[in-house]
């Protein structure tokens, strides 16, 4: 609803739409009220911060796997506060997390959020990682659908509404031209695995290395009383990239990292940009696929 109430600003830029900052501010101010009665008062500030950060970065107008991780941290806080229990976990992934991804796709298309730290063709997705991890887990016991099934267009269209992994691949295919091998070689390579179990285990290892194990991502992550950090001391330093007013956490033995990289326009923005003499309309996206490069 907040997304609908905060329309994008007409702009010729293919980068993040500044109306996202208004959306973010509204959520930041409203979340403590929305969580009242659900989360204990003394923990509302922490929990609401994780949820707000899961929508992206207000200043840079971008979104990446670090923001996605904040939503998992939000759910972890609810678990630590005993608001949710292990019996709720399957529903949290299939319904709650999947709904979150749907909301984020809407925000990405509405405000043209820039990919934060995108690895281009060598990543799974410009924005997300966990839907592939959870989606492969959802398919681990399926008797007929195999990893190579993503190359069958009919199977992809039929099962994408029910299976997270297929929906992720369908989304990538909808905004990039050419074969999967050319614009998403990582996804294509994974499809050669013999079972979903191998895919799931491989993605879990990859998540630990490429997301949780990456300092440029985790230096922006907030730690508090619910999720504690026991590494090296935080150092208050401005990286100059406009990544926020907080400091950076440096791991022992690592030099100052390239914090936020360069600005990269989103594929949604590129697909929606029209002729030079017209305003780009952020809500009018995916009118045509775009080349992967």
Coordinates of C-alpha atoms in Angstrom, one line a residue:
X1 CA 0.0 0.0 0.0
X2 CA 2.9 2.4 0.8
X3 CA 4.3 1.6 -2.6
X4 CA 1.0 2.5 -4.3
X5 CA 0.7 5.7 -2.2
X6 CA 4.2 6.8 -3.3
X7 CA 4.3 7.1 -7.0
X8 CA 7.6 7.4 -8.8
X9 CA 8.8 10.8 -10.1
X10 CA 9.0 11.2 -13.9
X11 CA 12.6 11.3 -14.8
X12 CA 14.8 10.6 -17.8
X13 CA 17.4 8.9 -15.7
X14 CA 17.8 5.2 -15.8
X15 CA 19.2 5.2 -12.2
X16 CA 17.2 4.8 -9.0
X17 CA 14.1 7.0 -8.8
X18 CA 14.3 9.5 -5.9
X19 CA 10.7 8.8 -4.9
X20 CA 12.1 5.6 -3.2
X21 CA 13.5 7.9 -0.5
X22 CA 10.0 9.0 0.4
X23 CA 8.8 5.4 0.4
X24 CA 11.7 4.5 2.7
X25 CA 11.1 7.4 5.1
X26 CA 7.4 6.5 5.3
X27 CA 8.2 2.9 6.2
X28 CA 10.9 4.0 8.7
X29 CA 8.4 6.2 10.5
X30 CA 5.5 3.7 10.4
X31 CA 7.2 0.4 11.2
X32 CA 7.5 1.0 15.0
X33 CA 3.7 1.6 15.1
X34 CA 3.0 -1.4 12.8
X35 CA 5.1 -3.7 15.1
X36 CA 3.6 -2.5 18.3
X37 CA 1.6 -5.3 20.0
X38 CA 3.7 -7.9 18.1
X39 CA 7.2 -7.2 19.2
X40 CA 8.1 -6.3 22.8
X41 CA 8.6 -2.5 23.2
X42 CA 12.2 -2.7 24.2
X43 CA 13.1 -4.5 20.9
X44 CA 11.0 -2.6 18.4
X45 CA 13.8 -0.3 17.4
X46 CA 16.1 -3.2 16.5
X47 CA 13.5 -5.3 14.8
X48 CA 12.0 -2.4 12.8
X49 CA 15.5 -1.4 11.6
X50 CA 16.1 -4.9 10.1
X51 CA 12.8 -4.8 8.3
X52 CA 13.3 -1.3 7.0
X53 CA 16.8 -2.1 5.8
X54 CA 15.4 -5.1 3.9
X55 CA 13.8 -2.7 1.4
X56 CA 17.1 -1.3 0.2
X57 CA 19.3 1.7 0.9
X58 CA 17.6 5.0 1.1
X59 CA 20.6 7.1 0.1
X60 CA 22.0 5.1 -2.8
X61 CA 18.5 3.8 -3.9
X62 CA 19.9 0.3 -4.5
X63 CA 19.2 -3.2 -3.4
X64 CA 21.2 -6.4 -3.1
X65 CA 21.8 -9.6 -1.2
X66 CA 22.8 -7.7 2.0
X67 CA 19.4 -6.1 2.1
X68 CA 17.8 -9.4 1.5
X69 CA 19.8 -10.8 4.4
X70 CA 18.2 -8.1 6.6
X71 CA 14.8 -9.7 6.0
X72 CA 16.1 -13.0 7.3
X73 CA 17.5 -11.2 10.3
X74 CA 14.1 -9.7 10.9
X75 CA 12.6 -13.2 10.9
X76 CA 15.4 -14.5 13.1
X77 CA 14.6 -11.7 15.6
X78 CA 11.0 -12.9 15.7
X79 CA 12.2 -16.4 16.4
X80 CA 14.6 -15.3 19.2
X81 CA 11.7 -13.4 20.7
X82 CA 9.6 -16.6 20.5
X83 CA 7.0 -14.9 18.3
X84 CA 7.5 -17.6 15.7
X85 CA 8.5 -21.3 16.3
X86 CA 10.4 -23.9 14.3
X87 CA 7.0 -25.3 13.2
X88 CA 6.4 -22.0 11.4
X89 CA 9.6 -22.3 9.3
X90 CA 8.1 -24.0 6.2
X91 CA 5.3 -21.4 6.0
X92 CA 7.8 -18.6 6.5
X93 CA 9.7 -19.6 3.4
X94 CA 6.8 -20.6 1.2
X95 CA 4.5 -17.8 2.1
X96 CA 6.1 -15.0 4.0
X97 CA 9.5 -14.9 2.3
X98 CA 8.0 -15.5 -1.1
X99 CA 5.6 -12.6 -0.5
X100 CA 8.6 -10.4 0.5
X101 CA 10.2 -11.2 -2.8
X102 CA 7.0 -10.3 -4.6
X103 CA 7.0 -6.9 -2.8
X104 CA 10.7 -6.3 -3.7
X105 CA 10.1 -7.1 -7.4
X106 CA 7.4 -4.4 -7.2
X107 CA 9.8 -1.9 -5.6
X108 CA 12.5 -2.8 -8.1
X109 CA 10.2 -2.2 -11.0
X110 CA 8.6 0.9 -9.6
X111 CA 11.6 2.8 -8.4
X112 CA 14.3 1.2 -10.6
X113 CA 16.4 0.2 -7.6
X114 CA 20.0 -0.2 -8.7
X115 CA 21.8 -3.5 -8.2
X116 CA 24.0 -3.3 -5.1
X117 CA 27.3 -5.0 -5.9
X118 CA 26.0 -6.9 -8.9
X119 CA 28.3 -9.5 -10.3
X120 CA 26.7 -9.2 -13.7
X121 CA 26.5 -12.4 -15.7
X122 CA 28.6 -14.2 -13.0
X123 CA 25.8 -13.8 -10.4
X124 CA 22.5 -15.6 -10.1
X125 CA 20.4 -12.5 -10.1
X126 CA 21.1 -8.8 -10.0
X127 CA 19.2 -8.5 -6.7
X128 CA 18.5 -11.8 -5.0
X129 CA 20.2 -15.0 -3.9
X130 CA 18.0 -16.7 -1.3
X131 CA 15.0 -17.4 -3.6
X132 CA 17.3 -19.7 -5.5
X133 CA 18.6 -21.4 -2.3
X134 CA 15.1 -21.8 -0.8
X135 CA 13.7 -22.7 -4.2
X136 CA 16.1 -25.5 -4.8
X137 CA 15.3 -26.8 -1.3
X138 CA 11.6 -26.7 -2.2
X139 CA 12.4 -29.1 -5.2
X140 CA 14.7 -31.5 -3.4
X141 CA 12.2 -34.3 -3.2
X142 CA 10.4 -33.7 -6.5
X143 CA 10.3 -36.9 -8.5
X144 CA 9.9 -35.5 -12.0
X145 CA 11.2 -31.9 -12.2
X146 CA 15.0 -31.8 -12.6
X147 CA 17.6 -28.9 -12.6
X148 CA 17.8 -29.2 -16.4
X149 CA 14.0 -28.6 -16.6
X150 CA 14.6 -24.8 -16.5
X151 CA 15.5 -25.0 -20.2
X152 CA 12.0 -26.2 -21.1
X153 CA 9.9 -23.0 -21.7
X154 CA 6.6 -24.8 -21.2
X155 CA 7.7 -26.3 -17.8
X156 CA 9.1 -22.9 -16.7
X157 CA 5.8 -21.2 -17.4
X158 CA 3.6 -23.9 -15.9
X159 CA 5.5 -24.4 -12.7
X160 CA 6.8 -20.9 -12.0
X161 CA 3.7 -19.9 -10.0
X162 CA 4.2 -22.9 -7.6
X163 CA 8.0 -23.2 -7.4
X164 CA 10.3 -20.3 -6.3
X165 CA 13.3 -21.5 -8.3
X166 CA 11.4 -21.6 -11.6
X167 CA 9.9 -18.2 -10.9
X168 CA 13.4 -16.7 -10.4
X169 CA 14.6 -18.2 -13.7
X170 CA 11.5 -17.0 -15.4
X171 CA 12.0 -13.5 -14.1
X172 CA 15.6 -13.4 -15.4
X173 CA 14.5 -14.7 -18.8
X174 CA 11.8 -12.0 -19.0
X175 CA 14.2 -9.1 -18.8
X176 CA 17.3 -10.4 -20.7
X177 CA 17.6 -11.5 -24.3
X178 CA 19.5 -14.5 -25.7
X179 CA 20.1 -17.9 -24.2
X180 CA 20.5 -18.6 -20.6
X181 CA 24.0 -19.7 -21.3
X182 CA 25.0 -16.2 -22.5
X183 CA 23.3 -13.9 -20.0
X184 CA 23.2 -16.2 -16.9
X185 CA 26.0 -18.8 -17.2
X186 CA 26.0 -19.4 -13.5
X187 CA 22.3 -20.5 -13.6
X188 CA 23.0 -22.5 -16.7
X189 CA 26.0 -24.3 -15.1
X190 CA 23.9 -25.2 -12.1
X191 CA 21.2 -26.8 -14.3
X192 CA 23.8 -29.5 -15.1
X193 CA 23.6 -30.9 -11.6
X194 CA 22.1 -34.3 -11.3
X195 CA 19.8 -33.5 -8.4
X196 CA 18.2 -30.6 -6.6
X197 CA 19.9 -31.8 -3.4
X198 CA 23.3 -31.1 -5.0
X199 CA 22.0 -27.7 -6.2
X200 CA 20.7 -26.8 -2.7
X201 CA 23.9 -27.9 -0.9
X202 CA 26.1 -26.0 -3.5
X203 CA 24.0 -22.8 -3.2
X204 CA 24.2 -23.0 0.6
X205 CA 28.0 -23.1 0.5
X206 CA 28.0 -20.3 -2.1
X207 CA 25.8 -18.2 0.2
X208 CA 28.2 -18.5 3.1
X209 CA 31.1 -17.5 0.9
X210 CA 29.6 -14.9 -1.4
X211 CA 27.2 -13.2 1.0
X212 CA 27.9 -13.8 4.7
X213 CA 31.6 -14.1 4.0
X214 CA 32.0 -10.9 2.1
X215 CA 33.1 -7.9 4.1
X216 CA 31.7 -5.3 1.6
X217 CA 28.3 -6.8 2.4
X218 CA 28.5 -7.5 6.1
X219 CA 30.1 -4.2 7.0
X220 CA 26.7 -2.6 6.5
X221 CA 24.9 -5.2 8.6
X222 CA 23.6 -4.0 12.0
X223 CA 24.4 -6.0 15.1
X224 CA 22.7 -5.5 18.5
X225 CA 21.4 -7.4 21.5
X226 CA 19.3 -9.8 19.4
X227 CA 22.0 -10.6 16.8
X228 CA 25.5 -10.0 18.3
X229 CA 28.9 -9.6 16.7
X230 CA 32.0 -10.9 18.3
X231 CA 34.7 -9.9 15.7
X232 CA 37.0 -7.0 15.6
X233 CA 36.1 -3.5 16.9
X234 CA 34.1 -1.2 14.6
X235 CA 35.9 1.7 13.1
X236 CA 34.0 4.9 12.3
X237 CA 35.1 5.7 8.8
X238 CA 33.5 7.5 5.9
X239 CA 34.1 5.6 2.8
X240 CA 33.1 8.5 0.6
X241 CA 30.5 6.4 -1.3
X242 CA 27.5 7.8 0.5
X243 CA 26.7 4.4 2.0
X244 CA 25.3 5.8 5.2
X245 CA 26.3 7.5 8.4
X246 CA 27.2 4.4 10.3
X247 CA 30.8 3.1 10.5
X248 CA 32.3 0.1 8.9
X249 CA 33.3 -3.2 10.6
X250 CA 36.7 -4.3 9.6
X251 CA 37.7 -8.0 9.9
X252 CA 41.2 -8.7 11.2
X253 CA 43.7 -9.0 8.4
X254 CA 41.6 -7.4 5.7
X255 CA 42.3 -4.0 4.1
X256 CA 39.8 -1.3 3.5
X257 CA 37.3 -2.8 1.0
X258 CA 35.8 -1.2 -2.1
X259 CA 32.6 -0.3 -0.3
X260 CA 29.7 0.2 -2.6
X261 CA 31.2 0.0 -6.1
X262 CA 29.9 2.0 -9.0
X263 CA 26.3 2.9 -9.8
X264 CA 24.7 0.4 -12.1
X265 CA 21.3 1.0 -13.7
X266 CA 18.7 -1.7 -13.2
X267 CA 17.6 -3.9 -16.0
X268 CA 14.0 -2.8 -15.3
X269 CA 15.1 0.8 -16.0
X270 CA 16.8 -0.1 -19.2
X271 CA 13.7 -1.9 -20.4
X272 CA 11.5 1.0 -19.7
X273 CA 13.5 3.9 -21.0
X274 CA 11.8 5.3 -24.1
X275 CA 13.0 8.0 -26.6
X276 CA 15.1 10.9 -25.4
X277 CA 12.3 13.4 -25.7
X278 CA 10.0 11.6 -23.4
X279 CA 10.0 11.0 -19.7
X280 CA 10.9 7.5 -18.6
X281 CA 7.9 5.9 -16.8
X282 CA 9.1 3.7 -14.0
X283 CA 5.8 1.7 -13.7
X284 CA 5.9 0.9 -17.4
X285 CA 8.6 -1.8 -17.3
X286 CA 9.5 -5.0 -19.2
X287 CA 8.0 -3.7 -22.4
X288 CA 10.8 -5.5 -24.1
X289 CA 13.7 -7.7 -23.0
X290 CA 17.2 -6.1 -23.0
X291 CA 20.6 -7.5 -24.0
X292 CA 22.4 -9.1 -21.1
X293 CA 25.4 -6.8 -21.6

